[in-house]
mmCIF file of C-alpha atoms in Angstrom:
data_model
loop_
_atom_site.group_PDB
_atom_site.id
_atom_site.type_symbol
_atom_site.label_atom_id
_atom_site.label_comp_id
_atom_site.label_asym_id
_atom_site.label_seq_id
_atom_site.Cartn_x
_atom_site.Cartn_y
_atom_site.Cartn_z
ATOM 1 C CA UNK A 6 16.750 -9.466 -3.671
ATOM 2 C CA UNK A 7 17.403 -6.423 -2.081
ATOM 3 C CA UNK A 8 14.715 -3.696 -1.298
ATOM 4 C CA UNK A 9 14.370 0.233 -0.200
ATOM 5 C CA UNK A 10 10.965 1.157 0.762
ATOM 6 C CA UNK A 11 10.561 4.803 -0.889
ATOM 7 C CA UNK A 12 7.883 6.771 1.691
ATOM 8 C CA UNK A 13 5.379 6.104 3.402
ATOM 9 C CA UNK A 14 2.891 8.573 1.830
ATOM 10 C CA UNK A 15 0.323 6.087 0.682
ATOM 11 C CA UNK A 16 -2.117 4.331 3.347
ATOM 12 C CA UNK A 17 -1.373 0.699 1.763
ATOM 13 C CA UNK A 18 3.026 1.317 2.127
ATOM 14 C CA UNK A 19 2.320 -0.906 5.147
ATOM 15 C CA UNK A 20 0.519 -3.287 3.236
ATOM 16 C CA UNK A 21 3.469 -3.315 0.484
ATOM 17 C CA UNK A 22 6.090 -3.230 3.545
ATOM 18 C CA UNK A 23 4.054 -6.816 5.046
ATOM 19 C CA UNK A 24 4.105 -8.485 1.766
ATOM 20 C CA UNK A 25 7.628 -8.002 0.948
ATOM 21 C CA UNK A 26 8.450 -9.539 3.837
ATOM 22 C CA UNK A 27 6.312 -12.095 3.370
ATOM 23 C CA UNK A 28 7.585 -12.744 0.246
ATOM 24 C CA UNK A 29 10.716 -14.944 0.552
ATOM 25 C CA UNK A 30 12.759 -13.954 -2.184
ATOM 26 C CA UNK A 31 12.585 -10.282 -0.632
ATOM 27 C CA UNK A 32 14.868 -8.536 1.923
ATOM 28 C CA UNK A 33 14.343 -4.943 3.160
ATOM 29 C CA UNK A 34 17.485 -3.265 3.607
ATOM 30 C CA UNK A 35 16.515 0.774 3.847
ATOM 31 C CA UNK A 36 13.361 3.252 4.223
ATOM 32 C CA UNK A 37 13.513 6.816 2.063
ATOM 33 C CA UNK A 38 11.233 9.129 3.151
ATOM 34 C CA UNK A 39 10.821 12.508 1.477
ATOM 35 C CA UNK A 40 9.590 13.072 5.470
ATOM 36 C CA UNK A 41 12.415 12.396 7.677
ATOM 37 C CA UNK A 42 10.876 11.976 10.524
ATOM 38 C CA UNK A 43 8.064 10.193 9.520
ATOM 39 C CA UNK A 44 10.520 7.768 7.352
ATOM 40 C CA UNK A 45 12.549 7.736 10.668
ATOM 41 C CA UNK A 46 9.768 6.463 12.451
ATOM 42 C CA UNK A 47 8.997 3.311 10.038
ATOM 43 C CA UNK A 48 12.423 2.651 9.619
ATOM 44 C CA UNK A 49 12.585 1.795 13.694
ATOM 45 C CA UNK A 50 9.241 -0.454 13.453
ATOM 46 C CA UNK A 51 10.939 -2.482 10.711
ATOM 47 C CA UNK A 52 13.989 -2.346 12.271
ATOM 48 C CA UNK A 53 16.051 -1.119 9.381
ATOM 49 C CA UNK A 54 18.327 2.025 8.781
ATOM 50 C CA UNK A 55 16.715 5.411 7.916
ATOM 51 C CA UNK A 56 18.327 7.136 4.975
ATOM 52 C CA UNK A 57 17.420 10.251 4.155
ATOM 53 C CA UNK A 58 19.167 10.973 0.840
ATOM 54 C CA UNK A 59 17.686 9.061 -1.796
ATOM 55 C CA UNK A 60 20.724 9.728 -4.377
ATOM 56 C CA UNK A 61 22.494 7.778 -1.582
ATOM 57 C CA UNK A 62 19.682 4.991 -1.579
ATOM 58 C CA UNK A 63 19.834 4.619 -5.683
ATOM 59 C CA UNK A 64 23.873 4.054 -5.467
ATOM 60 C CA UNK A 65 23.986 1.566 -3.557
ATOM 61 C CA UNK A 66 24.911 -1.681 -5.296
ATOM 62 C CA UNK A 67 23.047 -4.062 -2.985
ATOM 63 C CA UNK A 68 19.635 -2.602 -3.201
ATOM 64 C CA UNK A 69 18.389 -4.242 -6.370
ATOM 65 C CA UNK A 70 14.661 -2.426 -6.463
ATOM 66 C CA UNK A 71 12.315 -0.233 -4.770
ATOM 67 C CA UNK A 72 8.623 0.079 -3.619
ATOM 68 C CA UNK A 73 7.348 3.297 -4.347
ATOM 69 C CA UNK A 74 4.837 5.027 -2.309
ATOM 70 C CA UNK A 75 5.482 8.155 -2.344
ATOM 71 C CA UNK A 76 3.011 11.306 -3.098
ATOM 72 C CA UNK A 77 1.475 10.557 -6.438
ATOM 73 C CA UNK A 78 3.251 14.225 -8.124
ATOM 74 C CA UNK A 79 6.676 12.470 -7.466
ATOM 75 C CA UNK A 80 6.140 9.667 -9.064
ATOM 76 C CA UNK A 81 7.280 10.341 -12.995
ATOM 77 C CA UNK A 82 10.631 11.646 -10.979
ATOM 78 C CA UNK A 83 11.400 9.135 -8.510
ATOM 79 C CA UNK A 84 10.576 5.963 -10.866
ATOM 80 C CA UNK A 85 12.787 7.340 -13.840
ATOM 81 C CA UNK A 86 15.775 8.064 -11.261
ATOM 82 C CA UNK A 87 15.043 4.582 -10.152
ATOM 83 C CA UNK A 88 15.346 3.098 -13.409
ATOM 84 C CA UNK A 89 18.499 5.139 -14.665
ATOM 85 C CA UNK A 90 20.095 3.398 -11.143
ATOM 86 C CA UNK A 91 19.020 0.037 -12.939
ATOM 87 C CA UNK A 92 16.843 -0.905 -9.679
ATOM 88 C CA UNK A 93 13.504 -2.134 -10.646
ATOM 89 C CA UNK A 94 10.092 -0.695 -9.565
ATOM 90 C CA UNK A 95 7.132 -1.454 -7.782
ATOM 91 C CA UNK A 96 5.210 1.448 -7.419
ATOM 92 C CA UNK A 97 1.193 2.303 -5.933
ATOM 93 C CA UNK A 98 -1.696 3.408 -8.492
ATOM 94 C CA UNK A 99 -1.427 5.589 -10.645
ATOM 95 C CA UNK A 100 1.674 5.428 -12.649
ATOM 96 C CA UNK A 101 1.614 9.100 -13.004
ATOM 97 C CA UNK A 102 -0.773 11.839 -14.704
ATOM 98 C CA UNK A 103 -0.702 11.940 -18.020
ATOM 99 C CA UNK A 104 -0.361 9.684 -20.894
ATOM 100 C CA UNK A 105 2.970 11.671 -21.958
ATOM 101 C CA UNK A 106 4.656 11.288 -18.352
ATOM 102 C CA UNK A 107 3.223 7.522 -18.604
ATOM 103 C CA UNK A 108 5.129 7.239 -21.763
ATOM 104 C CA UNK A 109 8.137 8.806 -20.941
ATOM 105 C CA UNK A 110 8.593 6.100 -18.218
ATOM 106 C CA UNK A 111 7.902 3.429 -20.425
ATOM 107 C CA UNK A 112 11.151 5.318 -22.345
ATOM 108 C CA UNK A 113 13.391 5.012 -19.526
ATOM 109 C CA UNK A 114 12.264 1.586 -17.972
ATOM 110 C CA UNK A 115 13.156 -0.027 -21.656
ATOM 111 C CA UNK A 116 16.240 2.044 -22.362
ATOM 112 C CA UNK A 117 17.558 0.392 -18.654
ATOM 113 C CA UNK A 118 16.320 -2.713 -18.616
ATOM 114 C CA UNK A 119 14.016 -2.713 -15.371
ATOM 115 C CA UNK A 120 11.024 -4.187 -14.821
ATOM 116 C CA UNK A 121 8.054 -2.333 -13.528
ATOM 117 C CA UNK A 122 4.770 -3.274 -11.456
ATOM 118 C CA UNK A 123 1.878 -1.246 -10.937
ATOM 119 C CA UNK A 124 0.012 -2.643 -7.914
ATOM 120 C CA UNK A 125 -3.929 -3.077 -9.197
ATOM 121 C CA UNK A 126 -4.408 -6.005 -7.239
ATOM 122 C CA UNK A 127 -8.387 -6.983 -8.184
ATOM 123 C CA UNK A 128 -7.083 -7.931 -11.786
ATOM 124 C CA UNK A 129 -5.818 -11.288 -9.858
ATOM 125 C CA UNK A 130 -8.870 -11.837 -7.965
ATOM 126 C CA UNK A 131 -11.464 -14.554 -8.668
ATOM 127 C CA UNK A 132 -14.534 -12.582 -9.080
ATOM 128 C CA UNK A 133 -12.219 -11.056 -12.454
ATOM 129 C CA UNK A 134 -11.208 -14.022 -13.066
ATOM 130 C CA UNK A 135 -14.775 -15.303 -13.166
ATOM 131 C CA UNK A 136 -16.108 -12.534 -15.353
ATOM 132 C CA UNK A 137 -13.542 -12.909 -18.169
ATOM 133 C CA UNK A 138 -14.147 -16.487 -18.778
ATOM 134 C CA UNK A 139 -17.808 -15.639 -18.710
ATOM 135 C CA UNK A 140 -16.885 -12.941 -21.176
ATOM 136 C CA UNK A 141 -14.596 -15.502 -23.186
ATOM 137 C CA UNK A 142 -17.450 -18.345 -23.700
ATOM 138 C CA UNK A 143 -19.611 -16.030 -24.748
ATOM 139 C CA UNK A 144 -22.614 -16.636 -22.139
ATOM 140 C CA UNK A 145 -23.336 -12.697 -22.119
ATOM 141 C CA UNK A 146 -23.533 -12.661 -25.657
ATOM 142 C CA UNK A 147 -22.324 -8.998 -26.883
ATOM 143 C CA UNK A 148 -21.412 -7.233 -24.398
ATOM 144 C CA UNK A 149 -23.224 -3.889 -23.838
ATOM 145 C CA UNK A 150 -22.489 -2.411 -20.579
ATOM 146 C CA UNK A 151 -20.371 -2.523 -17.680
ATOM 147 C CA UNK A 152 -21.204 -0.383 -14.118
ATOM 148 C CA UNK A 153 -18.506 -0.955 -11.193
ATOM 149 C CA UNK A 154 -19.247 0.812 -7.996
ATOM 150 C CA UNK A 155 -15.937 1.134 -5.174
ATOM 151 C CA UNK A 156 -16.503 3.187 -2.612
ATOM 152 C CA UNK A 157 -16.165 3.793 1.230
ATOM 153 C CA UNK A 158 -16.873 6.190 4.137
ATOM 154 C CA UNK A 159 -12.989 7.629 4.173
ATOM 155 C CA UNK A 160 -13.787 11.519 4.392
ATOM 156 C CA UNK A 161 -17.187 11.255 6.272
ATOM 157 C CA UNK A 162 -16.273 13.329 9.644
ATOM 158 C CA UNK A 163 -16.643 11.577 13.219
ATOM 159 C CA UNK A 164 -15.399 13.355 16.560
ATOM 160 C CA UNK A 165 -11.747 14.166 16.332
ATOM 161 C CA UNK A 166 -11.425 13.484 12.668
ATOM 162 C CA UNK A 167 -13.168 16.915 10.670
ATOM 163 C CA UNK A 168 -11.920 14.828 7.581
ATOM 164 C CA UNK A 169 -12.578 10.705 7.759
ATOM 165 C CA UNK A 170 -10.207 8.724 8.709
ATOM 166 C CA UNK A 171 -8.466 9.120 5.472
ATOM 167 C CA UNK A 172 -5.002 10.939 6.326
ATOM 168 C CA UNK A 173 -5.142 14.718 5.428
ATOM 169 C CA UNK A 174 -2.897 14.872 2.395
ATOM 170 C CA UNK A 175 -5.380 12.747 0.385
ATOM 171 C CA UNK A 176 -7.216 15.859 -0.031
ATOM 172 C CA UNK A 177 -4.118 17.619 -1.426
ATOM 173 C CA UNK A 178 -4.753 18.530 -5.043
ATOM 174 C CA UNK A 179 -1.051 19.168 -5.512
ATOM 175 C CA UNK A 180 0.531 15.705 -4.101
ATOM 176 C CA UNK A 181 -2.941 13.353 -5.479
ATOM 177 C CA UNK A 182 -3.614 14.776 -8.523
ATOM 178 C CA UNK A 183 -6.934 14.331 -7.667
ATOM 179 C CA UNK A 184 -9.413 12.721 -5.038
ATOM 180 C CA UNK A 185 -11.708 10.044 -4.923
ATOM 181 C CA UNK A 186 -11.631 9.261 -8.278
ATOM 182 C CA UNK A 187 -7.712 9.082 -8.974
ATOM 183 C CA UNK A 188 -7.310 6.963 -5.847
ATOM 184 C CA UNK A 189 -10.213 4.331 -5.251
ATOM 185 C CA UNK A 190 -12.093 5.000 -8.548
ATOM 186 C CA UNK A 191 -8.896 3.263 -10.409
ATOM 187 C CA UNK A 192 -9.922 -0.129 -9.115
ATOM 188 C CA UNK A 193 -13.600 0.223 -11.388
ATOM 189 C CA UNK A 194 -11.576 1.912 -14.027
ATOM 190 C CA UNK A 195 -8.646 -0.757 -14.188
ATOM 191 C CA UNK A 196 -11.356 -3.281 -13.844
ATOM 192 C CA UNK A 197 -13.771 -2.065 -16.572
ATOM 193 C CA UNK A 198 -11.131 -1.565 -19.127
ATOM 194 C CA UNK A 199 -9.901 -5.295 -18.993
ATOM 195 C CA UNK A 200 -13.644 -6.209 -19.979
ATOM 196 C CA UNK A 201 -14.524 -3.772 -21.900
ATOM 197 C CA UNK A 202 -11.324 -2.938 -23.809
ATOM 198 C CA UNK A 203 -9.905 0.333 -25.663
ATOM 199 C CA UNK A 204 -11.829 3.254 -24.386
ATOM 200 C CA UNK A 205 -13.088 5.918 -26.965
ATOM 201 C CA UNK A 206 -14.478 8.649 -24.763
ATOM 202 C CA UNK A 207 -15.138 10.048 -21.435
ATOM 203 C CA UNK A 208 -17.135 11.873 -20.102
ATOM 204 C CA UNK A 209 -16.894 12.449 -15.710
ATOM 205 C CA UNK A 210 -18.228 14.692 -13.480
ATOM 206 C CA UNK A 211 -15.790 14.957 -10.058
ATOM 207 C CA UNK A 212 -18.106 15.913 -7.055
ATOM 208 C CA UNK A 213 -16.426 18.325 -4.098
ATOM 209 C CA UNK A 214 -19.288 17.538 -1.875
ATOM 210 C CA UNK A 215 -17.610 18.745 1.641
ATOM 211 C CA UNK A 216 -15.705 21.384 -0.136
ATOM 212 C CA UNK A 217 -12.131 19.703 -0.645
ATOM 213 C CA UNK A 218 -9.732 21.003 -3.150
ATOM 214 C CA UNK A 219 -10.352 17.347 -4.482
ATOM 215 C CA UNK A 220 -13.358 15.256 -5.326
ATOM 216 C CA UNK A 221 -15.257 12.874 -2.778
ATOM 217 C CA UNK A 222 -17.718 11.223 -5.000
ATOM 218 C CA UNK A 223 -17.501 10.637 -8.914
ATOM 219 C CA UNK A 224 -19.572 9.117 -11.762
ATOM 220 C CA UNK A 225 -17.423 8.586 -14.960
ATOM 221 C CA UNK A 226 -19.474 7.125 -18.044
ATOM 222 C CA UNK A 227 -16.655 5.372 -20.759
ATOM 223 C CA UNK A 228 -17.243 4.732 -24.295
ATOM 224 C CA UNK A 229 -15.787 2.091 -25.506
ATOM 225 C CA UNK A 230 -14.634 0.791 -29.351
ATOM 226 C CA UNK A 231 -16.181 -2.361 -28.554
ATOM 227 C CA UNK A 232 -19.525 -0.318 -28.189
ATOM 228 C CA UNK A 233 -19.719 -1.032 -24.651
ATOM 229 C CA UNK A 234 -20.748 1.410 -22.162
ATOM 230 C CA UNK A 235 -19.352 1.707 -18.738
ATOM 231 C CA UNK A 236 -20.491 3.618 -15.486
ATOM 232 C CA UNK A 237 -17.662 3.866 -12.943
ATOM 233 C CA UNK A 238 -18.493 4.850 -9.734
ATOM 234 C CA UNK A 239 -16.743 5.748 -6.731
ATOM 235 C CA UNK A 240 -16.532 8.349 -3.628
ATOM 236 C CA UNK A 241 -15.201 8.620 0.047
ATOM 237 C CA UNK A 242 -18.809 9.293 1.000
ATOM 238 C CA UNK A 243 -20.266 6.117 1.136
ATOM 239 C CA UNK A 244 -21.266 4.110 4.434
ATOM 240 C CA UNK A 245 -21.621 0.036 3.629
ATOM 241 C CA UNK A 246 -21.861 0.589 -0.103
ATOM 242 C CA UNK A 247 -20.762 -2.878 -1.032
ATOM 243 C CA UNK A 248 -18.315 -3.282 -4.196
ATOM 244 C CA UNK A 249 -20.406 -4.384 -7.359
ATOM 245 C CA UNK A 250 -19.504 -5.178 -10.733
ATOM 246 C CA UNK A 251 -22.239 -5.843 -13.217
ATOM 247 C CA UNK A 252 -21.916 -6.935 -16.830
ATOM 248 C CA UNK A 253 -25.012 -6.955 -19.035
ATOM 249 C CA UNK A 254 -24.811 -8.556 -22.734
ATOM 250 C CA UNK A 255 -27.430 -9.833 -25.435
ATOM 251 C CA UNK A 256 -27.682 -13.236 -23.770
ATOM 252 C CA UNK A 257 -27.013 -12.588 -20.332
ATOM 253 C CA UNK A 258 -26.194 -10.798 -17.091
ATOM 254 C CA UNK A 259 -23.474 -11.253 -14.615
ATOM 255 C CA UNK A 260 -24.019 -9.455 -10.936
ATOM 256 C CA UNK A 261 -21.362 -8.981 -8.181
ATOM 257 C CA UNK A 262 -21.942 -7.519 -4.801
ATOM 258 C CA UNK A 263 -18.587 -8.349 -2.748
ATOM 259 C CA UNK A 264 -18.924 -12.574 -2.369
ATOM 260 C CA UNK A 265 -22.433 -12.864 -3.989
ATOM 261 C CA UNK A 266 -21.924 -14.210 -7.360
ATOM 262 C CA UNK A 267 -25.010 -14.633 -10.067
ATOM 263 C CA UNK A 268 -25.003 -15.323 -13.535
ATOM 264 C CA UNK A 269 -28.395 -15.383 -16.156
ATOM 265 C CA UNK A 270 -27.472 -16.694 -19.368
ATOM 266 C CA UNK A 271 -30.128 -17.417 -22.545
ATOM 267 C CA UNK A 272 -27.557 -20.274 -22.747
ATOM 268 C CA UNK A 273 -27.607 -22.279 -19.428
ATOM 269 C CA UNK A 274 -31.720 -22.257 -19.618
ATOM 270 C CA UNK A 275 -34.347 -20.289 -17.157
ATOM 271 C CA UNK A 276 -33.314 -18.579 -13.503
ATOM 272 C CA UNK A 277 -30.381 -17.645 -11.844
ATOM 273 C CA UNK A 278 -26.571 -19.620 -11.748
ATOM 274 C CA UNK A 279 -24.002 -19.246 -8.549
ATOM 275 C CA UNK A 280 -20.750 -20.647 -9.556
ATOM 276 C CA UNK A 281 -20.767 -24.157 -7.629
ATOM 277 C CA UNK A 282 -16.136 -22.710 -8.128
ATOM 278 C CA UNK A 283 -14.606 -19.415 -8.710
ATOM 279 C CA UNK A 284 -10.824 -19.346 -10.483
ATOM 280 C CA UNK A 285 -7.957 -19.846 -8.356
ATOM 281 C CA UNK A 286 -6.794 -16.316 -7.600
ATOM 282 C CA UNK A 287 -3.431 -15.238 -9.199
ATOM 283 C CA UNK A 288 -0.052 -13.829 -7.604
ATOM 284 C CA UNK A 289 -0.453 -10.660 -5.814
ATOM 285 C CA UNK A 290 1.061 -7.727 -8.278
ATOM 286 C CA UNK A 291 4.442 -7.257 -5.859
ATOM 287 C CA UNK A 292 4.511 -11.188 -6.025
ATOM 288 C CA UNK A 293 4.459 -11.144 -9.979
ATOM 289 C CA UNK A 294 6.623 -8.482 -9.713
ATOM 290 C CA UNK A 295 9.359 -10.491 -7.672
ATOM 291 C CA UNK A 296 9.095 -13.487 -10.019
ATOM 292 C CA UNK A 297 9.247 -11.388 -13.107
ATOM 293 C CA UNK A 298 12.638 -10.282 -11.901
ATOM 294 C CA UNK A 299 14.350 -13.432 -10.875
ATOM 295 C CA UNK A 300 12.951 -16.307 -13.320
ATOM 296 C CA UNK A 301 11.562 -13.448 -16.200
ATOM 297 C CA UNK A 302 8.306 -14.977 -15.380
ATOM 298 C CA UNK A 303 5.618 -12.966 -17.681
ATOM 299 C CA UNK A 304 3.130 -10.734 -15.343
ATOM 300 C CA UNK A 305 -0.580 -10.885 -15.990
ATOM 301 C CA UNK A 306 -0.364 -6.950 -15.165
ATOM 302 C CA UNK A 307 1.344 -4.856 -18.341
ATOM 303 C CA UNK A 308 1.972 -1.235 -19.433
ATOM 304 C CA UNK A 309 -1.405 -1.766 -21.442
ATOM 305 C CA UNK A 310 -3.383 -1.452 -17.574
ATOM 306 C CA UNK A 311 -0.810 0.647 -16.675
ATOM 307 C CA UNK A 312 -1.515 3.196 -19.527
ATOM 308 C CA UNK A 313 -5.002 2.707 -19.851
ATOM 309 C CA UNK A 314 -5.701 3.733 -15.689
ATOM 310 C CA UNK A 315 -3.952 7.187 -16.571
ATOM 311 C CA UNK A 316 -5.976 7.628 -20.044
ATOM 312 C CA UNK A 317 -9.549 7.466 -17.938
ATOM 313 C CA UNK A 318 -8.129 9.121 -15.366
ATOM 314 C CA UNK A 319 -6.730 11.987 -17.384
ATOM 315 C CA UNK A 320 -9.440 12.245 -19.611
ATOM 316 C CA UNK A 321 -12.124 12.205 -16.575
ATOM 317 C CA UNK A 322 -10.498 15.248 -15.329
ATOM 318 C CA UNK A 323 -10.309 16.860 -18.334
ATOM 319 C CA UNK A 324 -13.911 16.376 -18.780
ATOM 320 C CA UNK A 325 -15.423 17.625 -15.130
ATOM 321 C CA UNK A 326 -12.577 20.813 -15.778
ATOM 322 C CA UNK A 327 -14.495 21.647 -18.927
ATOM 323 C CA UNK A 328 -17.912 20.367 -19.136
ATOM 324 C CA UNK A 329 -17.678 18.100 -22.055
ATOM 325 C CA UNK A 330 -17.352 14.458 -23.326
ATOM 326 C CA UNK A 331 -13.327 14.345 -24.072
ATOM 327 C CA UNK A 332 -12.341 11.767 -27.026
ATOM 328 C CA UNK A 333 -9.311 9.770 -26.641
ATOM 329 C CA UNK A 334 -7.711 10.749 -29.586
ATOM 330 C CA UNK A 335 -6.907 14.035 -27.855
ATOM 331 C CA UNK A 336 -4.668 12.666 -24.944
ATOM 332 C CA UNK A 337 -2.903 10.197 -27.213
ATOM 333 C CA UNK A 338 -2.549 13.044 -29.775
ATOM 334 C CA UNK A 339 -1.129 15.208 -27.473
ATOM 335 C CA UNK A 340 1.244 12.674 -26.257
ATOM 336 C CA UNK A 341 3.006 12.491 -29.374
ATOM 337 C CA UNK A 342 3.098 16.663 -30.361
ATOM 338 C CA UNK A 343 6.482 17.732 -30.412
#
């Protein structure tokens, strides 16, 4: 199939841009930029054309789908164009920025008949893959709380970089939506609500710790309906902080800290367990993606993660703006007002 890379805004549209052509079933015919001469630029290193009207991109009969990574504020607009051109999406966290725009995509994807992929890649990893089958035989017992920590040293200055070596519009409030949270805090949040499951409340506070119009550190505590609790964690602060995911339940604990695996369970006797195998890892999401399009082969990744990203995220920010724990009810409740 045919694809148009749309921007290269994000700092993993390389990444995308080496996987599709990795991927066999994938050809790139055009780059869009909504920065000419930046789009110019990557259009020459992949040696394809450069086309800098995207109306002109979307009417072309041979391009079949697009990979969106464009700034986060043109998302809702660029992936329902997409869709009403019948090309199907692959698009960088988040979706968009509210449950309603979330929704209204849904709309449009459905009333077209494209399929859409949201890349949150560590739902096909084996440490995940690990923790819901130790979540599924019950070794934790009940569940009671989750903490996932994601973070790195992106906006810490050095010589010649005042701001990290994160590129400069990350810390554009108008383009992100957001900072540290809405960018590297989805992976904990994407991650947590698989385990966990529906969240009932948040409640976030979004640290501007070197005076950015957006956060660079974040602590977001989740209430769950299952009665879990989770503490997400994440910032662009942090030198060597590993990535951990912890589960604690009534019968046992589950710790990981990058490869370092450990599992206590009332139910496998005294002392510590390291998996002797871990699950085989799944498709990448842009891999799912492709099959889903060609042999309607179900993704493991659905609007449910897709949704549920933007919820926390919306609700997080709702909660540092005004100081308070923000129930769920009130996004999806808004969502629906006429």
């Amino acid at each position: 199939m045919n694809v148009a890379l749309l921007s290269k805004w994000h700092v993993h549209a390389d990444d995308y841009a080496r996987q599709a052509k990795n991927n066999e079933n994938i050809t790139i015919k055009v780059v869009w930029d909504e920065i000419a001469e930046r789009g110019n630029k990557w259009a020459k290193e992949l040696g394809v054309p450069f086309e800098n009207d995207l109306i002109k991109v979307l009417e072309d009969p041979e391009i079949d789908a697009v990979i969106v990574d464009t700034p986060t504020n043109l998302h809702k607009e660029i992936i329902t164009l997409a869709a009403k051109h019948k090309k199907h999406i692959f698009t960088e966290k988040v979706l968009a920025f509210t449950v309603r725009d979330c929704e209204e995509i849904f709309t449009v994807i459905k009333e077209n008949e494209v399929k859409l992929m949201v890349s949150l890649p560590r739902l096909t990893e084996n440490y995940y893959l690990y923790a819901q089958d130790v979540l599924d035989k019950g070794l934790l017992g009940k569940l009671t709380s989750i903490r996932c920590r994601l973070a790195h040293n992106g906006a810490v200055p050095f010589e010649g970089n005042p701001n990290g070596w994160l590129p400069n519009h990350f810390f554009n409030k108008e383009e992100c939506g957001g900072g540290a949270l809405i960018d590297l805090g989805a992976h904990p949040i994407y991650l947590t609500n698989r385990l966990a499951g529906s969240a009932k409340a948040v409640t976030a506070r979004l640290q501007k710790t070197l005076g950015h119009d957006v956060d660079d550190n974040a602590v977001v505590i989740v209430e769950y309906e299952s009665g879990v609790l989770g503490t997400l964690e994440t910032g662009f602060l942090s030198n060597g902080s590993p990535f951990q995911l912890e589960l604690y339940g009534t019968e046992g604990t589950l710790l990981i800290e990058d490869q370092n695996i450990r599992l206590k369970s009332k139910q496998l006797g005294e002392g510590w367990n390291v998996p002797d195998q871990l699950p085989e890892t799944l498709s990448m999401p842009l891999n799912q993606w492709v099959s889903d399009i060609l042999v309607n082969a179900k993704p493991t990744l659905d609007e449910n993660d897709f949704l549920n990203l933007t919820i926390i995220n919306q609700a997080a920010s709702l909660s540092n703006e005004q100081g308070r724990r923000i129930e769920i009810a009130e996004l999806t409740t808004e969502s629906v007002e006429v």
